[in-house]
Tab-separated table of C-alpha atoms in Angstrom:
chain	number	residue	atom	x	y	z
R	1	MET	CA	2.182	-22.262	7.232
R	2	ASN	CA	4.947	-21.495	4.739
R	3	PHE	CA	3.545	-19.856	1.617
R	4	ALA	CA	5.778	-21.940	-0.658
R	5	SER	CA	3.454	-24.909	-0.067
R	6	LEU	CA	0.128	-23.037	-0.259
R	7	PRO	CA	-0.540	-23.898	-3.952
R	8	ASP	CA	-0.178	-27.607	-3.089
R	9	ARG	CA	-2.590	-27.320	-0.174
R	10	ARG	CA	-5.208	-25.466	-2.212
R	11	ALA	CA	-4.963	-28.014	-5.048
R	12	ASP	CA	-5.367	-30.901	-2.595
R	13	LEU	CA	-8.377	-29.358	-0.852
R	14	ASP	CA	-10.320	-28.166	-3.909
R	15	PRO	CA	-8.547	-28.651	-7.265
R	16	HIS	CA	-11.339	-27.166	-9.391
R	17	ALA	CA	-12.019	-24.026	-7.326
R	18	PRO	CA	-10.904	-20.663	-8.757
R	19	ALA	CA	-7.495	-19.362	-7.693
R	20	VAL	CA	-6.212	-16.431	-9.781
R	21	SER	CA	-7.428	-14.674	-12.901
R	22	ASP	CA	-6.563	-11.689	-15.048
R	23	ALA	CA	-7.674	-10.288	-18.403
R	24	THR	CA	-6.045	-13.217	-20.242
R	25	GLY	CA	-7.893	-15.975	-18.391
R	26	SER	CA	-8.425	-17.779	-15.108
R	27	LEU	CA	-6.673	-20.601	-13.256
R	28	THR	CA	-8.182	-23.211	-10.962
R	29	ASN	CA	-6.209	-24.332	-7.937
R	30	ALA	CA	-4.876	-27.351	-9.840
R	31	GLN	CA	-3.928	-25.238	-12.866
R	32	PHE	CA	-2.281	-22.677	-10.627
R	33	LEU	CA	-0.138	-25.376	-8.988
R	34	ASP	CA	0.874	-26.661	-12.429
R	35	ARG	CA	1.952	-23.174	-13.492
R	36	VAL	CA	3.898	-22.670	-10.257
R	37	ARG	CA	5.697	-25.992	-10.726
R	38	ALA	CA	6.567	-25.121	-14.321
R	39	ALA	CA	7.921	-21.707	-13.317
R	40	THR	CA	9.900	-23.299	-10.496
R	41	ARG	CA	11.585	-25.610	-12.995
R	42	HIS	CA	12.328	-22.662	-15.301
R	43	LEU	CA	13.905	-20.596	-12.523
R	44	HIS	CA	15.923	-23.589	-11.331
R	45	ASP	CA	17.216	-24.126	-14.870
R	46	ARG	CA	18.284	-20.464	-14.885
R	47	GLY	CA	20.428	-21.137	-11.817
R	48	ILE	CA	18.156	-19.720	-9.116
R	49	GLY	CA	18.525	-21.361	-5.706
R	50	PRO	CA	18.353	-20.689	-1.947
R	51	GLY	CA	19.309	-17.146	-0.966
R	52	ASP	CA	19.159	-15.748	-4.495
R	53	VAL	CA	17.084	-12.681	-5.361
R	54	VAL	CA	14.692	-12.559	-8.330
R	55	ALA	CA	13.507	-9.114	-9.434
R	56	LEU	CA	10.058	-8.756	-11.040
R	57	LYS	CA	9.610	-5.668	-13.233
R	58	LEU	CA	6.076	-6.487	-14.289
R	59	THR	CA	2.654	-4.950	-14.578
R	60	ASN	CA	-0.221	-6.581	-12.706
R	61	ARG	CA	-0.686	-10.046	-14.219
R	62	THR	CA	-1.105	-13.672	-13.166
R	63	GLU	CA	2.551	-14.476	-13.905
R	64	PHE	CA	3.628	-12.146	-11.094
R	65	VAL	CA	1.736	-14.292	-8.579
R	66	VAL	CA	3.011	-17.528	-10.146
R	67	LEU	CA	6.594	-16.276	-9.873
R	68	LEU	CA	6.137	-15.329	-6.214
R	69	PHE	CA	5.378	-18.910	-5.269
R	70	ALA	CA	7.870	-20.450	-7.700
R	71	THR	CA	10.691	-18.360	-6.281
R	72	TRP	CA	9.773	-19.282	-2.722
R	73	ARG	CA	9.755	-22.990	-3.615
R	74	LEU	CA	13.445	-22.616	-4.428
R	75	GLY	CA	14.220	-20.829	-1.149
R	76	ALA	CA	14.870	-17.589	-3.045
R	77	THR	CA	13.623	-14.032	-2.539
R	78	ILE	CA	11.436	-11.696	-4.608
R	79	THR	CA	12.120	-7.986	-5.017
R	80	PRO	CA	9.308	-6.245	-6.928
R	81	VAL	CA	10.373	-3.398	-9.229
R	82	ASN	CA	8.098	-0.523	-10.188
R	83	PRO	CA	7.756	-0.743	-13.997
R	84	THR	CA	7.726	3.060	-14.292
R	85	LEU	CA	11.177	3.540	-12.721
R	86	THR	CA	13.961	4.931	-14.874
R	87	ASP	CA	16.818	2.659	-15.930
R	88	VAL	CA	19.050	4.395	-13.388
R	89	GLU	CA	16.578	3.717	-10.571
R	90	VAL	CA	16.087	0.100	-11.624
R	91	ALA	CA	19.845	-0.463	-11.838
R	92	ARG	CA	20.233	0.944	-8.320
R	93	GLN	CA	17.647	-1.483	-6.910
R	94	LEU	CA	19.163	-4.436	-8.764
R	95	ALA	CA	22.620	-3.591	-7.472
R	96	ASP	CA	21.489	-2.996	-3.904
R	97	SER	CA	19.494	-6.239	-3.790
R	98	ALA	CA	22.204	-8.251	-5.643
R	99	ALA	CA	19.473	-9.649	-7.909
R	100	ARG	CA	20.469	-12.712	-9.955
R	101	LEU	CA	17.591	-12.494	-12.444
R	102	LEU	CA	15.253	-9.766	-13.709
R	103	VAL	CA	11.891	-10.817	-15.140
R	104	VAL	CA	10.491	-8.229	-17.561
R	105	GLU	CA	7.571	-7.744	-19.935
R	106	ASP	CA	9.881	-8.285	-22.909
R	107	GLY	CA	13.416	-9.546	-23.322
R	108	THR	CA	15.059	-6.365	-24.537
R	109	THR	CA	16.114	-4.874	-21.209
R	110	LEU	CA	19.660	-5.297	-19.923
R	111	LEU	CA	20.444	-3.452	-16.729
R	112	GLY	CA	23.558	-3.621	-14.605
R	113	GLY	CA	24.643	-6.874	-16.168
R	114	VAL	CA	21.722	-8.771	-14.572
R	115	ALA	CA	20.345	-11.660	-16.631
R	116	THR	CA	16.811	-11.104	-17.891
R	117	LEU	CA	13.855	-13.341	-18.619
R	118	ALA	CA	10.900	-12.244	-20.744
R	119	VAL	CA	7.763	-13.204	-18.856
R	120	ASP	CA	6.065	-14.575	-21.966
R	121	GLU	CA	8.872	-17.137	-22.263
R	122	LEU	CA	8.082	-18.583	-18.842
R	123	LEU	CA	7.426	-22.319	-18.927
R	124	GLN	CA	3.755	-23.196	-18.486
R	125	GLU	CA	3.847	-26.977	-18.675
R	126	ALA	CA	4.402	-28.712	-15.342
R	127	THR	CA	7.043	-31.413	-15.017
R	128	GLU	CA	6.857	-34.580	-12.974
R	129	SER	CA	9.870	-33.672	-10.857
R	130	ASP	CA	9.354	-30.791	-8.490
R	131	HIS	CA	11.185	-29.149	-5.645
R	132	THR	CA	9.915	-29.802	-2.143
R	133	PRO	CA	8.867	-26.416	-0.727
R	134	PRO	CA	11.266	-25.336	2.022
R	135	ALA	CA	10.009	-24.916	5.573
R	136	ASP	CA	12.563	-22.310	6.741
R	137	SER	CA	10.437	-19.512	8.197
R	138	SER	CA	13.529	-17.318	8.647
R	139	ALA	CA	14.301	-17.301	4.905
R	140	LEU	CA	13.883	-13.931	3.232
R	141	ALA	CA	10.614	-13.806	1.264
R	142	LEU	CA	10.297	-10.223	0.054
R	143	LEU	CA	12.677	-7.334	-0.380
R	144	ILE	CA	10.431	-4.275	-0.676
R	145	TYR	CA	12.011	-0.933	-1.526
R	146	THR	CA	10.541	2.072	0.235
R	147	SER	CA	9.145	4.854	-1.921
R	148	GLY	CA	12.073	7.152	-1.211
R	149	THR	CA	10.040	10.181	-0.105
R	150	THR	CA	12.370	10.616	2.870
R	151	GLY	CA	15.633	9.801	1.061
R	152	VAL	CA	17.204	7.063	-1.052
R	153	PRO	CA	14.954	3.960	-1.182
R	154	LYS	CA	15.855	1.291	1.377
R	155	GLY	CA	15.294	-2.453	1.033
R	156	VAL	CA	12.825	-3.666	3.670
R	157	MET	CA	13.611	-7.312	4.490
R	158	LEU	CA	10.495	-9.396	5.130
R	159	ASP	CA	10.978	-13.075	5.924
R	160	HIS	CA	8.431	-15.892	5.769
R	161	THR	CA	7.581	-15.411	9.449
R	162	ASN	CA	6.581	-11.827	8.631
R	163	ILE	CA	4.348	-12.574	5.655
R	164	ASP	CA	2.821	-15.681	7.255
R	165	ALA	CA	1.916	-13.678	10.377
R	166	MET	CA	0.559	-10.700	8.418
R	167	ALA	CA	-1.641	-12.855	6.190
R	168	GLU	CA	-3.011	-14.790	9.184
R	169	MET	CA	-3.808	-11.498	10.906
R	170	GLY	CA	-5.491	-10.268	7.729
R	171	VAL	CA	-7.691	-13.336	7.433
R	172	GLN	CA	-8.871	-12.822	11.019
R	173	ALA	CA	-9.321	-9.055	10.820
R	174	LEU	CA	-11.147	-9.139	7.468
R	175	GLN	CA	-13.130	-12.279	8.362
R	176	LEU	CA	-12.256	-13.901	5.039
R	177	GLY	CA	-13.292	-17.351	3.851
R	178	PRO	CA	-13.442	-19.446	0.672
R	179	ALA	CA	-16.506	-17.568	-0.606
R	180	ASP	CA	-14.570	-14.291	-0.789
R	181	ARG	CA	-13.160	-12.852	-3.986
R	182	CYS	CA	-10.608	-10.038	-3.966
R	183	LEU	CA	-10.295	-7.530	-6.804
R	184	LEU	CA	-6.659	-6.408	-7.050
R	185	ILE	CA	-6.315	-2.856	-8.375
R	186	LEU	CA	-3.217	-1.653	-6.501
R	187	PRO	CA	0.203	-2.307	-8.064
R	188	LEU	CA	1.874	-5.609	-7.257
R	189	PHE	CA	5.249	-3.923	-6.781
R	190	HIS	CA	3.895	-2.621	-3.463
R	191	VAL	CA	3.545	-4.742	-0.329
R	192	ASN	CA	-0.141	-3.833	0.016
R	193	GLY	CA	-0.950	-5.367	-3.357
R	194	ILE	CA	0.996	-8.530	-2.586
R	195	VAL	CA	-0.121	-9.133	1.007
R	196	VAL	CA	-3.643	-7.709	1.305
R	197	SER	CA	-4.895	-8.513	-2.186
R	198	VAL	CA	-3.068	-11.779	-3.004
R	199	LEU	CA	-1.532	-13.681	-0.086
R	200	THR	CA	-4.314	-13.012	2.423
R	201	PRO	CA	-7.246	-14.124	0.229
R	202	LEU	CA	-5.318	-17.135	-1.105
R	203	LEU	CA	-4.522	-18.208	2.461
R	204	ALA	CA	-8.240	-17.947	3.305
R	205	GLY	CA	-9.172	-20.232	0.407
R	206	ALA	CA	-10.592	-17.272	-1.510
R	207	SER	CA	-9.818	-16.221	-5.096
R	208	VAL	CA	-8.098	-13.217	-6.665
R	209	VAL	CA	-9.060	-11.182	-9.743
R	210	ILE	CA	-6.131	-9.149	-11.050
R	211	ALA	CA	-7.173	-5.900	-12.712
R	212	GLY	CA	-5.042	-3.787	-14.984
R	213	ARG	CA	-4.392	-0.120	-14.433
R	214	PHE	CA	-7.203	1.596	-12.523
R	215	ASP	CA	-9.661	3.347	-14.821
R	216	PRO	CA	-12.674	5.075	-13.228
R	217	ARG	CA	-14.647	4.694	-16.478
R	218	THR	CA	-14.499	0.894	-16.346
R	219	PHE	CA	-13.951	0.134	-12.646
R	220	PHE	CA	-17.581	-0.521	-11.743
R	221	ASP	CA	-18.101	-2.548	-14.933
R	222	LEU	CA	-15.390	-4.835	-13.547
R	223	VAL	CA	-17.123	-4.963	-10.160
R	224	GLU	CA	-20.399	-5.928	-11.800
R	225	SER	CA	-18.863	-8.624	-14.022
R	226	GLU	CA	-16.398	-10.181	-11.524
R	227	ARG	CA	-18.538	-9.832	-8.385
R	228	PRO	CA	-15.699	-9.310	-5.881
R	229	THR	CA	-16.450	-9.214	-2.168
R	230	TYR	CA	-13.716	-6.682	-1.353
R	231	PHE	CA	-10.863	-4.629	-2.745
R	232	SER	CA	-8.134	-2.364	-1.404
R	233	ALA	CA	-7.388	1.122	-2.735
R	234	VAL	CA	-5.822	4.460	-1.858
R	235	PRO	CA	-7.797	7.631	-1.004
R	236	THR	CA	-7.136	9.116	-4.451
R	237	ILE	CA	-9.095	6.279	-6.080
R	238	TYR	CA	-12.013	6.702	-3.688
R	239	SER	CA	-11.986	10.467	-4.319
R	240	ILE	CA	-12.149	9.914	-8.080
R	241	LEU	CA	-14.967	7.373	-7.766
R	242	ALA	CA	-16.886	9.624	-5.385
R	243	ALA	CA	-16.671	12.435	-7.956
R	244	LEU	CA	-18.156	10.398	-10.849
R	245	PRO	CA	-21.281	11.862	-12.466
R	246	ALA	CA	-24.494	11.362	-10.517
R	247	ASP	CA	-25.950	9.089	-13.208
R	248	VAL	CA	-23.280	6.445	-12.464
R	249	ARG	CA	-25.251	3.974	-10.333
R	250	PRO	CA	-23.427	0.620	-10.297
R	251	ASP	CA	-24.516	-2.668	-8.762
R	252	THR	CA	-22.191	-3.002	-5.765
R	253	SER	CA	-24.194	-5.679	-3.970
R	254	SER	CA	-21.352	-8.226	-4.078
R	255	LEU	CA	-19.007	-5.976	-2.094
R	256	ARG	CA	-18.766	-6.491	1.652
R	257	PHE	CA	-16.307	-3.629	2.075
R	258	GLY	CA	-13.463	-1.662	0.565
R	259	ILE	CA	-10.171	-1.086	2.346
R	260	CYS	CA	-8.669	2.401	2.346
R	261	GLY	CA	-4.978	2.726	3.131
R	262	ALA	CA	-1.479	3.847	2.074
R	263	ALA	CA	-2.339	7.509	2.750
R	264	PRO	CA	-4.706	9.402	5.083
R	265	ALA	CA	-8.344	9.864	4.039
R	266	SER	CA	-10.742	12.466	5.380
R	267	ALA	CA	-13.782	11.360	7.359
R	268	GLU	CA	-15.901	13.401	4.946
R	269	LEU	CA	-14.670	11.412	1.930
R	270	LEU	CA	-15.369	8.064	3.619
R	271	THR	CA	-18.889	9.099	4.616
R	272	ARG	CA	-19.696	10.588	1.204
R	273	PHE	CA	-18.455	7.459	-0.589
R	274	GLU	CA	-20.357	5.030	1.648
R	275	ASP	CA	-23.576	7.046	1.359
R	276	ARG	CA	-23.353	6.994	-2.420
R	277	TYR	CA	-22.252	3.427	-3.147
R	278	GLY	CA	-23.722	1.508	-0.235
R	279	PHE	CA	-20.770	-0.483	1.099
R	280	ALA	CA	-18.422	0.178	3.983
R	281	LEU	CA	-14.929	1.628	3.646
R	282	LEU	CA	-12.524	0.347	6.294
R	283	GLU	CA	-9.668	2.768	6.795
R	284	GLY	CA	-6.447	1.172	7.971
R	285	TYR	CA	-2.830	2.054	8.547
R	286	GLY	CA	0.545	0.429	8.183
R	287	LEU	CA	4.034	0.504	6.735
R	288	SER	CA	6.147	-1.718	4.525
R	289	GLU	CA	8.368	-2.166	7.575
R	290	GLY	CA	5.395	-3.761	9.350
R	291	THR	CA	4.572	-6.042	6.382
R	292	CYS	CA	1.794	-3.701	5.292
R	293	ALA	CA	-0.841	-3.234	7.993
R	294	SER	CA	-1.069	-2.526	11.716
R	295	THR	CA	-4.563	-1.109	12.274
R	296	LEU	CA	-7.994	-1.403	10.675
R	297	ASN	CA	-11.489	-0.237	11.434
R	298	PRO	CA	-13.376	-3.440	12.279
R	299	VAL	CA	-15.442	-5.356	9.739
R	300	SER	CA	-17.865	-6.151	12.581
R	301	GLY	CA	-18.039	-3.569	15.316
R	302	PRO	CA	-17.833	0.198	15.560
R	303	ARG	CA	-16.121	2.004	12.697
R	304	ARG	CA	-14.934	5.456	13.685
R	305	ALA	CA	-14.495	7.882	10.809
R	306	GLY	CA	-11.401	10.005	11.264
R	307	THR	CA	-9.519	7.108	12.873
R	308	VAL	CA	-7.541	4.310	11.225
R	309	GLY	CA	-9.034	1.724	13.551
R	310	ILE	CA	-7.617	-0.665	16.111
R	311	ALA	CA	-4.517	-2.872	16.121
R	312	PHE	CA	-4.586	-6.092	14.110
R	313	PRO	CA	-4.837	-9.269	16.199
R	314	GLY	CA	-1.344	-10.230	17.309
R	315	GLN	CA	0.079	-6.704	17.192
R	316	GLU	CA	0.725	-4.238	19.993
R	317	MET	CA	0.618	-0.476	19.573
R	318	ARG	CA	1.769	2.369	21.775
R	319	ILE	CA	2.117	6.134	21.621
R	320	VAL	CA	5.442	7.370	22.996
R	321	ASP	CA	7.229	10.657	23.530
R	322	GLU	CA	10.706	11.573	22.240
R	323	ASN	CA	12.254	9.597	25.122
R	324	GLY	CA	10.246	6.456	24.409
R	325	VAL	CA	7.934	6.937	27.395
R	326	GLU	CA	4.408	5.652	26.786
R	327	LEU	CA	1.717	8.340	26.670
R	328	GLY	CA	-1.892	8.109	27.798
R	329	PRO	CA	-5.110	8.196	25.728
R	330	GLY	CA	-5.669	11.367	23.723
R	331	VAL	CA	-2.045	12.533	23.906
R	332	ASP	CA	-0.155	12.932	20.626
R	333	GLY	CA	3.176	11.161	20.204
R	334	GLU	CA	5.013	8.778	17.911
R	335	VAL	CA	3.210	5.579	16.904
R	336	VAL	CA	5.251	2.444	17.663
R	337	VAL	CA	4.272	-1.127	16.765
R	338	ARG	CA	5.399	-4.586	17.900
R	339	GLY	CA	4.538	-8.038	16.569
R	340	PRO	CA	5.741	-10.896	14.344
R	341	ASN	CA	4.984	-8.710	11.326
R	342	VAL	CA	7.839	-6.264	12.091
R	343	MET	CA	10.565	-6.446	9.450
R	344	ARG	CA	13.901	-8.164	9.883
R	345	GLY	CA	15.562	-4.843	9.028
R	346	TYR	CA	16.852	-2.726	6.147
R	347	LEU	CA	19.176	-4.546	3.770
R	348	GLY	CA	22.771	-3.525	4.374
R	349	ARG	CA	21.773	-0.648	6.674
R	350	PRO	CA	22.323	-1.737	10.276
R	351	GLU	CA	22.371	1.829	11.606
R	352	ASP	CA	19.033	2.703	9.988
R	353	THR	CA	17.617	-0.567	11.296
R	354	ALA	CA	18.825	0.132	14.836
R	355	GLN	CA	17.204	3.586	14.768
R	356	THR	CA	13.902	2.208	13.472
R	357	VAL	CA	13.423	-1.051	15.414
R	358	ILE	CA	14.239	-0.583	19.103
R	359	ASP	CA	13.687	-3.457	21.558
R	360	GLY	CA	11.343	-5.050	19.022
R	361	TRP	CA	9.242	-1.886	18.606
R	362	LEU	CA	8.934	-0.420	15.104
R	363	HIS	CA	9.212	3.361	15.343
R	364	THR	CA	7.002	4.590	12.522
R	365	GLY	CA	7.796	8.298	12.440
R	366	ASP	CA	4.033	8.914	12.386
R	367	VAL	CA	2.342	11.054	15.019
R	368	GLY	CA	-1.053	10.261	16.496
R	369	HIS	CA	-3.013	9.332	19.587
R	370	LEU	CA	-5.112	6.442	20.866
R	371	ASP	CA	-8.560	6.814	22.381
R	372	PRO	CA	-9.545	4.762	25.450
R	373	GLU	CA	-10.853	1.948	23.202
R	374	GLY	CA	-7.609	1.726	21.256
R	375	TYR	CA	-8.665	3.492	18.034
R	376	LEU	CA	-5.741	5.325	16.443
R	377	THR	CA	-6.036	8.850	15.069
R	378	LEU	CA	-3.120	10.029	12.935
R	379	VAL	CA	-2.245	13.707	12.902
R	380	GLY	CA	0.747	13.568	10.557
R	381	ARG	CA	4.319	12.502	10.081
R	382	SER	CA	6.918	13.920	12.418
R	383	LYS	CA	8.972	14.972	9.372
R	384	ASP	CA	5.967	16.764	7.816
R	385	MET	CA	5.214	18.784	10.932
R	386	ILE	CA	5.225	22.551	10.392
R	387	ILE	CA	6.520	24.774	13.180
R	388	ARG	CA	5.132	28.313	12.880
R	389	GLY	CA	6.303	30.721	15.532
R	390	GLY	CA	6.817	27.844	17.967
R	391	GLU	CA	3.372	26.314	17.281
R	392	ASN	CA	3.293	22.734	15.959
R	393	ILE	CA	1.002	22.245	12.956
R	394	TYR	CA	0.178	18.869	11.411
R	395	PRO	CA	-0.789	19.139	7.730
R	396	LYS	CA	-3.453	16.427	7.854
R	397	GLU	CA	-5.814	18.558	9.920
R	398	ILE	CA	-5.727	21.311	7.291
R	399	GLU	CA	-5.888	18.854	4.393
R	400	ASP	CA	-9.032	17.286	5.869
R	401	VAL	CA	-10.730	20.687	6.063
R	402	LEU	CA	-9.867	21.531	2.446
R	403	ALA	CA	-10.906	18.073	1.194
R	404	GLY	CA	-14.303	18.635	2.808
R	405	ASP	CA	-15.153	21.117	0.062
R	406	PRO	CA	-16.904	19.288	-2.808
R	407	SER	CA	-14.819	21.146	-5.412
R	408	VAL	CA	-11.566	19.714	-4.009
R	409	LEU	CA	-10.425	16.253	-5.096
R	410	GLU	CA	-7.228	16.314	-3.020
R	411	ALA	CA	-5.231	18.708	-0.895
R	412	ALA	CA	-1.577	18.762	0.137
R	413	VAL	CA	-0.210	21.103	2.786
R	414	ILE	CA	3.467	21.943	3.201
R	415	GLY	CA	5.525	24.297	5.329
R	416	VAL	CA	7.654	26.893	3.556
R	417	PRO	CA	10.382	29.065	5.083
R	418	ASP	CA	9.400	32.489	6.422
R	419	THR	CA	11.680	35.166	7.842
R	420	ILE	CA	9.242	36.133	10.600
R	421	TRP	CA	7.482	32.904	11.574
R	422	GLY	CA	10.140	30.364	10.651
R	423	GLU	CA	7.591	28.452	8.569
R	424	VAL	CA	4.169	29.242	7.189
R	425	VAL	CA	1.448	27.041	5.746
R	426	VAL	CA	0.936	26.701	1.983
R	427	ALA	CA	-1.820	24.516	0.535
R	428	TYR	CA	-2.008	22.895	-2.888
R	429	VAL	CA	-5.436	21.767	-4.069
R	430	GLN	CA	-6.563	19.692	-7.056
R	431	PRO	CA	-10.120	20.235	-8.317
R	432	THR	CA	-12.604	17.413	-8.757
R	433	PRO	CA	-13.345	16.679	-12.435
R	434	ASP	CA	-15.453	19.390	-14.117
R	435	SER	CA	-15.210	21.633	-11.039
R	436	THR	CA	-13.631	25.010	-10.398
R	437	VAL	CA	-11.957	25.798	-7.100
R	438	ASP	CA	-12.692	29.172	-5.523
R	439	PRO	CA	-9.626	30.041	-3.372
R	440	ALA	CA	-11.553	32.743	-1.514
R	441	ALA	CA	-14.247	30.241	-0.543
R	442	LEU	CA	-11.604	27.796	0.689
R	443	GLN	CA	-9.947	30.506	2.754
R	444	ALA	CA	-13.337	31.289	4.279
R	445	LEU	CA	-13.808	27.579	5.036
R	446	CYS	CA	-10.409	27.494	6.782
R	447	ALA	CA	-11.326	30.631	8.735
R	448	ARG	CA	-14.418	28.866	10.071
R	449	LYS	CA	-12.689	25.622	10.997
R	450	LEU	CA	-9.048	26.391	11.814
R	451	SER	CA	-7.212	28.578	14.276
R	452	ARG	CA	-5.554	31.565	12.617
R	453	TYR	CA	-2.022	30.187	12.874
R	454	LYS	CA	-3.048	26.989	11.020
R	455	ARG	CA	-4.620	28.750	8.052
R	456	PRO	CA	-2.773	28.677	4.702
R	457	THR	CA	-1.022	31.868	3.735
R	458	ALA	CA	-1.367	30.772	0.106
R	459	LEU	CA	-3.670	28.416	-1.796
R	460	VAL	CA	-2.308	27.070	-5.067
R	461	VAL	CA	-4.696	25.362	-7.497
R	462	VAL	CA	-3.002	22.723	-9.675
R	463	ASP	CA	-4.197	20.220	-12.282
R	464	THR	CA	-2.588	17.311	-10.427
R	465	ILE	CA	-0.757	16.899	-7.140
R	466	ALA	CA	2.545	15.025	-7.380
R	467	LYS	CA	2.402	11.396	-6.229
R	468	ASN	CA	5.016	8.742	-5.660
R	469	ALA	CA	4.838	5.228	-7.098
R	470	VAL	CA	2.369	3.895	-4.517
R	471	GLY	CA	-0.120	6.742	-4.682
R	472	LYS	CA	1.069	8.795	-1.735
R	473	ILE	CA	1.385	12.550	-2.117
R	474	ASP	CA	5.056	13.294	-2.775
R	475	LYS	CA	5.713	16.218	-0.451
R	476	VAL	CA	9.441	16.190	-1.157
R	477	ALA	CA	8.697	16.860	-4.837
R	478	LEU	CA	6.023	19.385	-3.891
R	479	ARG	CA	8.402	21.349	-1.661
R	480	ALA	CA	11.098	21.291	-4.337
R	481	ALA	CA	8.663	22.543	-6.983
R	482	HIS	CA	7.419	25.280	-4.651
R	483	THR	CA	10.984	26.383	-3.914
R	484	ALA	CA	11.820	26.499	-7.609
R	485	LEU	CA	8.643	28.479	-8.357
R	486	SER	CA	9.376	30.942	-5.563
R	487	ALA	CA	12.910	31.464	-6.842
R	488	THR	CA	11.651	32.487	-10.293
R	489	SER	CA	8.787	34.701	-9.131
């Protein structure tokens, strides 16, 4: 099923059923199709056609979803742009993607000579003539730029085969149907927001509620008023919600589950959250290069805290050593993934593509192991590994211990150079709201739970831990800040 024709199919099947809503209003399936047709006409009149790239520099709003489908009806490609990027960063993405049009919140921005369109000027009245949605599954659908934590952002090319396969897998794995309602709180410039919270529920016949910026003070009010059946969020959001005052007791009865992804979560956090709020958290794992998701703890069946679940239907997963040899259960190695969800490649970077996708297997750079039932446990990224005196240390193990203390909202562990050991462990911790972290107590906790060589040589308490645009801890920035601090002390 090509997503370009999904609005037509939904309108034919149930024209009056809800499709998409945001703070400004809601659209039925028929109204959504009308808006998509109107936007398609507008883009066509602006010269957009097959193979062109349309950049969306927008906050979360219904028009973002409308423009996704309108662009695909013309055989063109979407590249989402983080609205918080600097002009220099935006110009770099526009140039790299060769974008023909940039859609913005207002019409004042001019970057790199790319034509702009203010989103509020988008046509909303459908016309009789319409473009027949293309059926070319090899056409490029999304150009997602990586967060850049390991270097300059790269354009991940996802074609219609990729997004069709990923959404189908998501419908099966999440057991979604028309009665479901997804609450979107993650940013739409990230593949998780687009695929898990928009394309997958719409494919299932379900509806989507688009929330604005996450606010813990109003989040559960939104849950109670909109009655979603699921949502997807990052561990930071679950940590903040778990730390709300004890008198916050929302009605969460509509929720079947929450999805936790984009960054590792501790088993303690998942258990504490579920015990408090009464619905399951399904931890999963994936990359933009794999069209978002590759594993998930099952909706029905055993959920194993501390793991990121089993492979999605239609995907294969292996653990391999540095020579690509498959390893047995319980043995740590690199996680590799194969399936129709694996990206076409990095735009204009054939060498990077060849190093990342080998014989159809996506080499993730993440280190973990599988148990005999196929549940994946991640121990860290190969590039984050700390080597102290010849001993390999994965930060996640230490971060999980620190996050188990109720005074700690989040923890980030890095390796710093040491003349004797090569590298030593340094931990940064962020307190939960209205809490005070006791470094001595945390060191005692580490002494009880970690071998001596894994224990932090320093614990730094900070107001906030640096994050990148998609909510992952930015260890590159953290290491740079630590280096700069060390140089001045």
